[in-house]
């Protein structure tokens, strides 16, 4: 048997598998006591107008294989959304509907790199960038994001001097840190990508996740000059619309050659995204009832975010994030984030995500989500208060 060598260099199991492994040592009863603020899966319901649109689609006709780029109505709705939301002009033909951002992100390097090339990852980062690079035999330059550089790390010399940079993975608003980009920063990234003839994969999965309905600081990379030649933007319906189970995303590529290549790959990789999910996504972007349901959900998330923010601050763990993402990002009580996670789980029965699961730059930090009711988040804070004396 010949096994992908990525398994040898890939030294961490998938982040959420890691959390499962930690929980494995718990009895059934102990597990039932755990408050998990670990995984980023929205708990508030999918707006009913989205569900109704999906059901209608299901009941009214037979569907064969969908077309691989997605329905024209959905791509038109996306073009209108880009105009309304980002003041970016697009053509519906520039979008490809995908089966979830995770799948798109994992697969894009298959088209835009070759084994032995390098990628740049702004670290800490959503683990899929690293995993995809590893399985494709790509070398990784991590750019170290810190609170001091506001998680907008400078390009390092080794990255600048590397002649084989193929891809830069960039995500703002950022999971896990909640950091946002500035146009000046992304402009530097674009200039660098152009100088290397590399591709930027810009992940905006959280651009519309706004706890408390505060205006989002997320923006499209295509609002900046030069992006048209080198950027790919990935968006997802998962988080703002509570559609993680429906598996639907979009990939926006303005460069015709790049888009043609991605379309060709997609037409071999899969057979498009289900018509039901696409009907739901059209409702998500066009139905006014969805807009008000999302605003209501964001109000709820805002209240939760305030509880988590002030609770962690009281514990001396003042977090960043929470205004542009559903995540609080804060220093772990002990330098080793996995040890801290296990310690807190054992003594407080609260589960956070260890920062090390997001790459070397995440070590020393923990991530908490707001995907639990207010009372549960408050209870997590109370439990944490009880163990404070043991956290030093
Ligand atoms: N991008 C980021 C930064 C994420 O955090 C996630 C999920 O947590 C995704 C993409 C995946 O989105 P999807 O549900 O569309 O696969």
CSV table of C-alpha atoms and ligand atoms in Angstrom, one decimal:
chain,number,residue,atom,x,y,z
A,1,UNK,CA,0.0,0.0,0.0
A,2,UNK,CA,1.3,3.4,-0.9
A,3,UNK,CA,0.1,6.1,1.5
A,4,UNK,CA,0.1,9.8,0.9
A,5,UNK,CA,3.3,11.1,2.6
A,6,UNK,CA,1.3,13.9,4.1
A,7,UNK,CA,0.3,11.5,6.8
A,8,UNK,CA,3.9,11.4,8.0
A,9,UNK,CA,4.5,15.2,8.1
A,10,UNK,CA,1.0,16.0,9.2
A,11,UNK,CA,1.6,16.0,12.9
A,12,UNK,CA,-1.8,17.0,14.3
A,13,UNK,CA,-5.1,15.2,14.0
A,14,UNK,CA,-8.0,17.3,12.8
A,15,UNK,CA,-8.6,19.9,15.5
A,16,UNK,CA,-12.0,18.6,16.5
A,17,UNK,CA,-10.8,15.1,16.5
A,18,UNK,CA,-8.3,16.3,19.1
A,19,UNK,CA,-11.2,17.6,21.3
A,20,UNK,CA,-13.0,14.3,20.9
A,21,UNK,CA,-9.8,12.4,22.0
A,22,UNK,CA,-9.6,14.5,25.2
A,23,UNK,CA,-13.2,13.7,26.0
A,24,UNK,CA,-12.7,10.0,25.3
A,25,UNK,CA,-11.2,9.5,28.8
A,26,UNK,CA,-14.4,10.8,30.4
A,27,UNK,CA,-17.2,8.6,31.8
A,28,UNK,CA,-20.6,9.0,30.3
A,29,UNK,CA,-21.7,11.0,33.3
A,30,UNK,CA,-18.7,13.3,33.2
A,31,UNK,CA,-19.3,13.9,29.5
A,32,UNK,CA,-22.9,15.0,30.2
A,33,UNK,CA,-21.7,17.7,32.6
A,34,UNK,CA,-19.4,19.3,30.0
A,35,UNK,CA,-20.3,22.7,28.6
A,36,UNK,CA,-18.7,22.8,25.2
A,37,UNK,CA,-17.7,26.2,23.8
A,38,UNK,CA,-15.4,24.3,21.4
A,39,UNK,CA,-16.8,23.7,17.9
A,40,UNK,CA,-18.0,26.6,15.7
A,41,UNK,CA,-21.4,25.3,14.8
A,42,UNK,CA,-24.3,27.8,15.1
A,43,UNK,CA,-27.0,26.6,17.4
A,44,UNK,CA,-29.7,29.1,16.5
A,45,UNK,CA,-32.2,27.8,13.9
A,46,UNK,CA,-31.9,28.3,10.2
A,47,UNK,CA,-34.4,31.1,9.3
A,48,UNK,CA,-37.7,29.6,8.5
A,49,UNK,CA,-38.0,31.3,5.1
A,50,UNK,CA,-34.8,29.4,4.0
A,51,UNK,CA,-36.2,26.1,5.2
A,52,UNK,CA,-39.5,26.8,3.5
A,53,UNK,CA,-37.7,27.6,0.2
A,54,UNK,CA,-35.8,24.3,0.4
A,55,UNK,CA,-39.0,22.3,1.2
A,56,UNK,CA,-40.9,23.8,-1.7
A,57,UNK,CA,-38.0,23.0,-4.0
A,58,UNK,CA,-38.0,19.4,-2.8
A,59,UNK,CA,-41.7,18.9,-3.1
A,60,UNK,CA,-42.4,20.5,-6.4
A,61,UNK,CA,-40.1,18.8,-8.9
A,62,UNK,CA,-37.7,16.0,-9.7
A,63,UNK,CA,-34.1,17.1,-9.9
A,64,UNK,CA,-31.3,15.6,-11.9
A,65,UNK,CA,-27.7,16.5,-11.6
A,66,UNK,CA,-27.4,20.2,-10.9
A,67,UNK,CA,-25.2,22.3,-13.3
A,68,UNK,CA,-21.7,22.6,-11.8
A,69,UNK,CA,-21.5,26.3,-11.6
A,70,UNK,CA,-24.8,26.7,-9.9
A,71,UNK,CA,-28.1,28.3,-10.7
A,72,UNK,CA,-28.1,31.5,-12.6
A,73,UNK,CA,-30.7,33.0,-10.1
A,74,UNK,CA,-28.3,32.3,-7.2
A,75,UNK,CA,-25.3,33.7,-9.0
A,76,UNK,CA,-27.3,36.8,-9.9
A,77,UNK,CA,-28.3,37.1,-6.3
A,78,UNK,CA,-24.7,36.9,-5.3
A,79,UNK,CA,-23.7,39.6,-7.8
A,80,UNK,CA,-26.4,41.9,-6.3
A,81,UNK,CA,-25.2,41.1,-2.8
A,82,UNK,CA,-21.6,42.0,-3.8
A,83,UNK,CA,-22.9,45.3,-5.1
A,84,UNK,CA,-25.1,46.1,-2.1
A,85,UNK,CA,-22.7,44.8,0.6
A,86,UNK,CA,-19.2,45.6,-0.7
A,87,UNK,CA,-19.8,48.0,-3.6
A,88,UNK,CA,-18.0,45.5,-5.8
A,89,UNK,CA,-19.2,45.0,-9.3
A,90,UNK,CA,-19.3,41.4,-10.5
A,91,UNK,CA,-20.8,39.3,-13.2
A,92,UNK,CA,-22.9,36.3,-12.2
A,93,UNK,CA,-20.6,34.2,-14.5
A,94,UNK,CA,-17.7,35.0,-12.2
A,95,UNK,CA,-19.2,32.8,-9.3
A,96,UNK,CA,-19.1,29.1,-8.9
A,97,UNK,CA,-21.4,27.7,-6.3
A,98,UNK,CA,-19.6,25.1,-4.1
A,99,UNK,CA,-20.4,22.3,-1.7
A,100,UNK,CA,-19.1,24.2,1.4
A,101,UNK,CA,-16.1,26.4,1.9
A,102,UNK,CA,-14.2,23.7,3.6
A,103,UNK,CA,-14.3,21.5,0.5
A,104,UNK,CA,-13.4,24.4,-1.9
A,105,UNK,CA,-10.5,25.4,0.3
A,106,UNK,CA,-9.2,21.9,0.6
A,107,UNK,CA,-9.3,21.4,-3.2
A,108,UNK,CA,-8.2,24.8,-4.7
A,109,UNK,CA,-4.5,23.9,-4.2
A,110,UNK,CA,-5.0,20.9,-6.5
A,111,UNK,CA,-5.5,23.4,-9.4
A,112,UNK,CA,-3.2,26.2,-8.4
A,113,UNK,CA,0.0,24.5,-7.2
A,114,UNK,CA,2.3,21.5,-7.8
A,115,UNK,CA,4.1,19.3,-5.3
A,116,UNK,CA,7.2,21.0,-4.0
A,117,UNK,CA,5.7,24.5,-4.3
A,118,UNK,CA,5.1,26.6,-1.2
A,119,UNK,CA,2.1,28.3,0.4
A,120,UNK,CA,1.9,31.1,2.9
A,121,UNK,CA,-0.4,30.8,5.8
A,122,UNK,CA,-1.3,33.7,8.1
A,123,UNK,CA,-1.0,31.9,11.4
A,124,UNK,CA,-3.0,31.1,13.5
A,125,UNK,CA,-5.5,29.9,10.9
A,126,UNK,CA,-8.5,27.6,10.1
A,127,UNK,CA,-6.7,24.2,10.0
A,128,UNK,CA,-7.9,23.2,6.5
A,129,UNK,CA,-5.3,25.5,4.8
A,130,UNK,CA,-2.5,23.6,6.5
A,131,UNK,CA,-4.1,20.2,6.0
A,132,UNK,CA,-4.6,20.8,2.3
A,133,UNK,CA,-1.1,22.0,1.7
A,134,UNK,CA,0.3,19.0,3.7
A,135,UNK,CA,-1.6,16.4,1.7
A,136,UNK,CA,-0.5,18.0,-1.6
A,137,UNK,CA,3.2,17.9,-0.7
A,138,UNK,CA,3.5,21.7,-0.4
A,139,UNK,CA,5.9,23.5,1.8
A,140,UNK,CA,4.4,26.0,4.3
A,141,UNK,CA,5.6,29.4,5.4
A,142,UNK,CA,3.7,30.5,8.5
A,143,UNK,CA,3.5,34.2,9.0
A,144,UNK,CA,3.2,34.7,12.8
A,145,UNK,CA,0.2,36.7,13.8
A,146,UNK,CA,0.3,38.2,17.3
A,147,UNK,CA,-1.7,40.7,19.3
A,148,UNK,CA,1.1,43.2,18.7
A,149,UNK,CA,0.8,43.1,14.9
A,150,UNK,CA,-3.0,42.8,15.3
A,151,UNK,CA,-2.8,39.5,13.5
A,152,UNK,CA,-1.7,41.1,10.3
A,153,UNK,CA,1.8,39.7,10.1
A,154,UNK,CA,4.5,41.0,7.9
A,155,UNK,CA,6.0,38.9,5.1
A,156,UNK,CA,9.2,37.3,6.3
A,157,UNK,CA,12.4,37.1,4.4
A,158,UNK,CA,12.3,33.3,3.8
A,159,UNK,CA,8.8,33.8,2.2
A,160,UNK,CA,10.0,36.8,0.2
A,161,UNK,CA,13.0,34.9,-1.1
A,162,UNK,CA,11.1,31.7,-2.0
A,163,UNK,CA,10.7,31.5,-5.8
A,164,UNK,CA,8.0,28.9,-5.6
A,165,UNK,CA,5.2,30.5,-3.7
A,166,UNK,CA,2.0,29.3,-5.3
A,167,UNK,CA,-0.7,30.3,-2.8
A,168,UNK,CA,-1.3,32.7,0.1
A,169,UNK,CA,-4.2,31.7,2.4
A,170,UNK,CA,-5.8,34.8,3.9
A,171,UNK,CA,-8.9,34.9,6.1
A,172,UNK,CA,-10.5,38.1,7.5
A,173,UNK,CA,-12.5,38.5,9.6
A,174,UNK,CA,-10.3,35.8,11.1
A,175,UNK,CA,-11.0,32.5,12.6
A,176,UNK,CA,-9.8,32.0,15.3
A,177,UNK,CA,-8.6,35.5,16.4
A,178,UNK,CA,-11.5,37.7,15.2
A,179,UNK,CA,-8.9,40.1,13.6
A,180,UNK,CA,-9.9,42.1,10.6
A,181,UNK,CA,-7.8,43.3,7.6
A,182,UNK,CA,-7.1,46.8,6.6
A,183,UNK,CA,-7.1,47.7,2.9
A,184,UNK,CA,-3.4,48.8,3.2
A,185,UNK,CA,-2.5,45.4,4.5
A,186,UNK,CA,-4.3,43.4,1.9
A,187,UNK,CA,-2.9,45.7,-0.7
A,188,UNK,CA,0.6,44.6,0.3
A,189,UNK,CA,-0.4,41.0,0.1
A,190,UNK,CA,-1.8,41.6,-3.4
A,191,UNK,CA,1.4,43.3,-4.5
A,192,UNK,CA,3.5,40.4,-3.2
A,193,UNK,CA,1.2,37.8,-4.9
A,194,UNK,CA,1.5,39.6,-8.2
A,195,UNK,CA,5.3,39.8,-7.9
A,196,UNK,CA,5.4,36.0,-7.4
A,197,UNK,CA,2.6,35.1,-9.8
A,198,UNK,CA,0.9,33.5,-6.9
A,199,UNK,CA,-2.8,33.1,-6.1
A,200,UNK,CA,-4.5,34.6,-3.0
A,201,UNK,CA,-7.3,32.6,-1.5
A,202,UNK,CA,-9.3,35.0,0.5
A,203,UNK,CA,-11.7,33.3,2.9
A,204,UNK,CA,-14.7,35.6,4.0
A,205,UNK,CA,-16.7,32.9,5.7
A,206,UNK,CA,-17.4,35.4,8.6
A,207,UNK,CA,-17.9,38.6,6.6
A,208,UNK,CA,-21.6,38.7,7.7
A,209,UNK,CA,-21.3,37.3,11.2
A,210,UNK,CA,-21.9,40.4,13.3
A,211,UNK,CA,-22.9,39.7,16.9
A,212,UNK,CA,-25.1,42.6,18.2
A,213,UNK,CA,-25.6,43.7,14.6
A,214,UNK,CA,-22.6,46.0,14.8
A,215,UNK,CA,-21.4,46.9,11.2
A,216,UNK,CA,-19.0,44.3,10.0
A,217,UNK,CA,-15.4,45.2,9.2
A,218,UNK,CA,-15.2,42.4,6.7
A,219,UNK,CA,-14.7,43.4,3.1
A,220,UNK,CA,-14.2,41.8,-0.3
A,221,UNK,CA,-10.6,41.6,-1.6
A,222,UNK,CA,-12.0,42.6,-5.0
A,223,UNK,CA,-12.6,46.1,-3.7
A,224,UNK,CA,-8.8,46.5,-4.1
A,225,UNK,CA,-6.8,47.1,-7.3
A,226,UNK,CA,-4.8,44.2,-8.5
A,227,UNK,CA,-7.0,41.5,-6.9
A,228,UNK,CA,-8.8,40.7,-10.2
A,229,UNK,CA,-5.5,39.3,-11.5
A,230,UNK,CA,-4.6,37.0,-8.6
A,231,UNK,CA,-7.4,36.5,-6.0
A,232,UNK,CA,-10.0,33.9,-5.4
A,233,UNK,CA,-12.7,34.8,-2.8
A,234,UNK,CA,-14.5,32.1,-0.9
A,235,UNK,CA,-17.8,32.8,0.9
A,236,UNK,CA,-20.1,30.5,2.9
A,237,UNK,CA,-23.8,30.4,3.8
A,238,UNK,CA,-22.9,28.3,6.9
A,239,UNK,CA,-22.4,30.8,9.7
A,240,UNK,CA,-24.6,33.8,9.2
A,241,UNK,CA,-27.6,31.7,8.1
A,242,UNK,CA,-27.1,28.7,10.3
A,243,UNK,CA,-26.6,26.5,7.2
A,244,UNK,CA,-23.6,24.4,8.2
A,245,UNK,CA,-25.5,21.2,7.5
A,246,UNK,CA,-26.6,22.3,4.1
A,247,UNK,CA,-23.1,22.5,2.5
A,248,UNK,CA,-23.2,25.5,0.3
A,249,UNK,CA,-20.6,28.1,-0.5
A,250,UNK,CA,-19.4,30.3,-3.4
A,251,UNK,CA,-16.1,30.9,-5.1
A,252,UNK,CA,-15.6,34.2,-6.9
A,253,UNK,CA,-12.9,34.4,-9.5
A,254,UNK,CA,-12.6,37.4,-11.8
A,255,UNK,CA,-9.5,36.2,-13.8
A,256,UNK,CA,-11.0,34.2,-16.7
A,257,UNK,CA,-8.2,31.7,-17.1
A,258,UNK,CA,-8.2,30.9,-13.3
A,259,UNK,CA,-12.0,30.5,-13.3
A,260,UNK,CA,-11.9,28.3,-16.4
A,261,UNK,CA,-9.4,26.0,-14.7
A,262,UNK,CA,-11.4,25.8,-11.5
A,263,UNK,CA,-14.6,25.1,-13.4
A,264,UNK,CA,-12.9,22.3,-15.3
A,265,UNK,CA,-11.7,20.8,-12.1
A,266,UNK,CA,-15.1,21.1,-10.4
A,267,UNK,CA,-16.8,19.5,-13.3
A,268,UNK,CA,-14.7,16.4,-12.7
A,269,UNK,CA,-14.6,16.5,-8.9
A,270,UNK,CA,-18.3,16.7,-8.2
A,271,UNK,CA,-21.7,17.2,-9.9
A,272,UNK,CA,-22.7,20.5,-8.4
A,273,UNK,CA,-24.6,21.5,-5.3
A,274,UNK,CA,-28.1,20.2,-4.6
A,275,UNK,CA,-31.0,22.3,-6.0
A,276,UNK,CA,-32.6,22.3,-2.5
A,277,UNK,CA,-29.6,23.9,-0.9
A,278,UNK,CA,-29.4,26.4,-3.8
A,279,UNK,CA,-33.1,27.3,-3.3
A,280,UNK,CA,-32.3,27.9,0.4
A,281,UNK,CA,-29.3,30.1,-0.5
A,282,UNK,CA,-31.4,32.2,-2.9
A,283,UNK,CA,-33.9,32.8,-0.1
A,284,UNK,CA,-31.0,33.7,2.2
A,285,UNK,CA,-29.9,36.5,-0.1
A,286,UNK,CA,-33.2,37.8,-1.3
A,287,UNK,CA,-36.0,37.1,1.2
A,288,UNK,CA,-36.6,40.1,3.5
A,289,UNK,CA,-37.9,37.6,6.2
A,290,UNK,CA,-34.4,36.0,6.3
A,291,UNK,CA,-32.8,39.4,6.8
A,292,UNK,CA,-35.0,40.1,9.9
A,293,UNK,CA,-34.4,36.6,11.3
A,294,UNK,CA,-30.7,36.9,10.9
A,295,UNK,CA,-30.8,40.3,12.6
A,296,UNK,CA,-32.7,38.7,15.5
A,297,UNK,CA,-30.1,35.9,15.7
A,298,UNK,CA,-27.3,38.4,15.7
A,299,UNK,CA,-29.0,40.3,18.6
A,300,UNK,CA,-29.0,37.0,20.5
A,301,UNK,CA,-25.3,36.4,19.6
A,302,UNK,CA,-24.5,39.9,20.7
A,303,UNK,CA,-26.0,39.3,24.2
A,304,UNK,CA,-24.0,36.1,24.5
A,305,UNK,CA,-20.9,37.8,23.3
A,306,UNK,CA,-21.2,40.5,26.0
A,307,UNK,CA,-21.6,37.9,28.7
A,308,UNK,CA,-18.6,35.9,27.5
A,309,UNK,CA,-16.5,39.0,27.0
A,310,UNK,CA,-17.1,40.5,30.4
A,311,UNK,CA,-16.9,37.1,32.1
A,312,UNK,CA,-13.5,36.3,30.6
A,313,UNK,CA,-12.3,39.8,31.4
A,314,UNK,CA,-13.3,39.4,35.0
A,315,UNK,CA,-11.2,36.3,35.1
A,316,UNK,CA,-8.2,38.2,33.8
A,317,UNK,CA,-8.5,36.6,30.4
A,318,UNK,CA,-9.7,39.6,28.4
A,319,UNK,CA,-10.4,38.2,24.9
A,320,UNK,CA,-10.2,39.7,21.4
A,321,UNK,CA,-12.7,38.8,18.7
A,322,UNK,CA,-16.4,38.6,19.2
A,323,UNK,CA,-17.4,41.7,17.2
A,324,UNK,CA,-16.7,40.3,13.7
A,325,UNK,CA,-16.8,36.6,14.5
A,326,UNK,CA,-18.5,34.2,17.0
A,327,UNK,CA,-15.1,33.5,18.7
A,328,UNK,CA,-13.4,34.8,21.8
A,329,UNK,CA,-9.6,34.5,21.5
A,330,UNK,CA,-7.7,34.8,24.8
A,331,UNK,CA,-4.4,33.9,26.5
A,332,UNK,CA,-4.5,30.4,27.9
A,333,UNK,CA,-3.9,30.3,31.7
A,334,UNK,CA,-0.9,28.0,31.2
A,335,UNK,CA,1.6,28.4,28.3
A,336,UNK,CA,0.6,25.0,26.8
A,337,UNK,CA,-2.9,25.4,25.3
A,338,UNK,CA,-3.7,21.7,25.1
A,339,UNK,CA,-2.7,21.3,28.7
A,340,UNK,CA,-4.9,24.3,29.6
A,341,UNK,CA,-7.8,22.8,27.8
A,342,UNK,CA,-7.5,19.5,29.5
A,343,UNK,CA,-7.0,21.2,32.9
A,344,UNK,CA,-10.1,23.4,32.5
A,345,UNK,CA,-12.1,20.5,31.2
A,346,UNK,CA,-11.1,18.3,34.1
A,347,UNK,CA,-11.7,20.8,36.9
A,348,UNK,CA,-14.5,23.0,35.5
A,349,UNK,CA,-16.1,20.8,32.9
A,350,UNK,CA,-15.8,23.5,30.3
A,351,UNK,CA,-14.4,22.8,26.9
A,352,UNK,CA,-12.5,25.4,24.9
A,353,UNK,CA,-10.5,24.9,21.8
A,354,UNK,CA,-6.7,24.8,22.2
A,355,UNK,CA,-5.0,27.5,20.2
A,356,UNK,CA,-2.3,25.1,19.0
A,357,UNK,CA,-4.8,23.4,16.8
A,358,UNK,CA,-4.8,26.5,14.7
A,359,UNK,CA,-1.1,26.3,14.0
A,360,UNK,CA,2.1,27.3,15.8
A,361,UNK,CA,1.0,30.9,16.2
A,362,UNK,CA,-2.0,29.7,18.2
A,363,UNK,CA,0.0,28.2,21.0
A,364,UNK,CA,-0.6,29.9,24.3
A,365,UNK,CA,-4.2,30.9,23.4
A,366,UNK,CA,-7.7,29.4,23.7
A,367,UNK,CA,-10.8,29.9,21.6
A,368,UNK,CA,-14.4,30.0,22.9
A,369,UNK,CA,-17.6,30.2,20.9
A,370,UNK,CA,-20.9,31.8,21.5
A,371,UNK,CA,-23.0,28.9,20.2
A,372,UNK,CA,-24.6,28.2,23.6
A,373,UNK,CA,-27.5,29.9,25.3
A,374,UNK,CA,-26.8,32.9,27.6
A,375,UNK,CA,-27.5,30.9,30.8
A,376,UNK,CA,-25.0,28.2,29.7
A,377,UNK,CA,-22.3,30.7,28.9
A,378,UNK,CA,-22.9,32.4,32.3
A,379,UNK,CA,-22.6,29.0,34.0
A,380,UNK,CA,-19.3,28.3,32.2
A,381,UNK,CA,-18.0,31.6,33.6
A,382,UNK,CA,-19.1,30.7,37.1
A,383,UNK,CA,-17.4,27.3,36.8
A,384,UNK,CA,-14.2,29.1,35.6
A,385,UNK,CA,-14.4,31.5,38.6
A,386,UNK,CA,-14.4,28.6,41.0
A,387,UNK,CA,-11.1,27.3,39.6
A,388,UNK,CA,-9.3,30.6,39.3
A,389,UNK,CA,-7.0,30.0,42.3
A,390,UNK,CA,-5.7,26.8,40.5
A,391,UNK,CA,-5.0,28.6,37.2
A,392,UNK,CA,-1.7,30.1,38.2
B,1,LIG,N1,-13.6,29.1,6.6
B,1,LIG,C1,-13.4,29.3,7.9
B,1,LIG,C2,-12.5,30.4,8.3
B,1,LIG,C3,-14.1,28.6,8.8
B,1,LIG,O1,-14.0,28.8,10.1
B,1,LIG,C4,-15.0,27.6,8.4
B,1,LIG,C5,-15.7,26.7,9.4
B,1,LIG,O2,-15.6,26.8,10.5
B,1,LIG,C6,-15.1,27.4,7.0
B,1,LIG,C7,-14.4,28.1,6.1
B,1,LIG,C8,-16.0,26.2,6.5
B,1,LIG,O3,-17.2,26.7,6.0
B,1,LIG,P1,-18.2,25.7,5.4
B,1,LIG,O4,-19.2,25.3,6.4
B,1,LIG,O5,-18.9,26.4,4.3
B,1,LIG,O6,-17.5,24.5,4.9
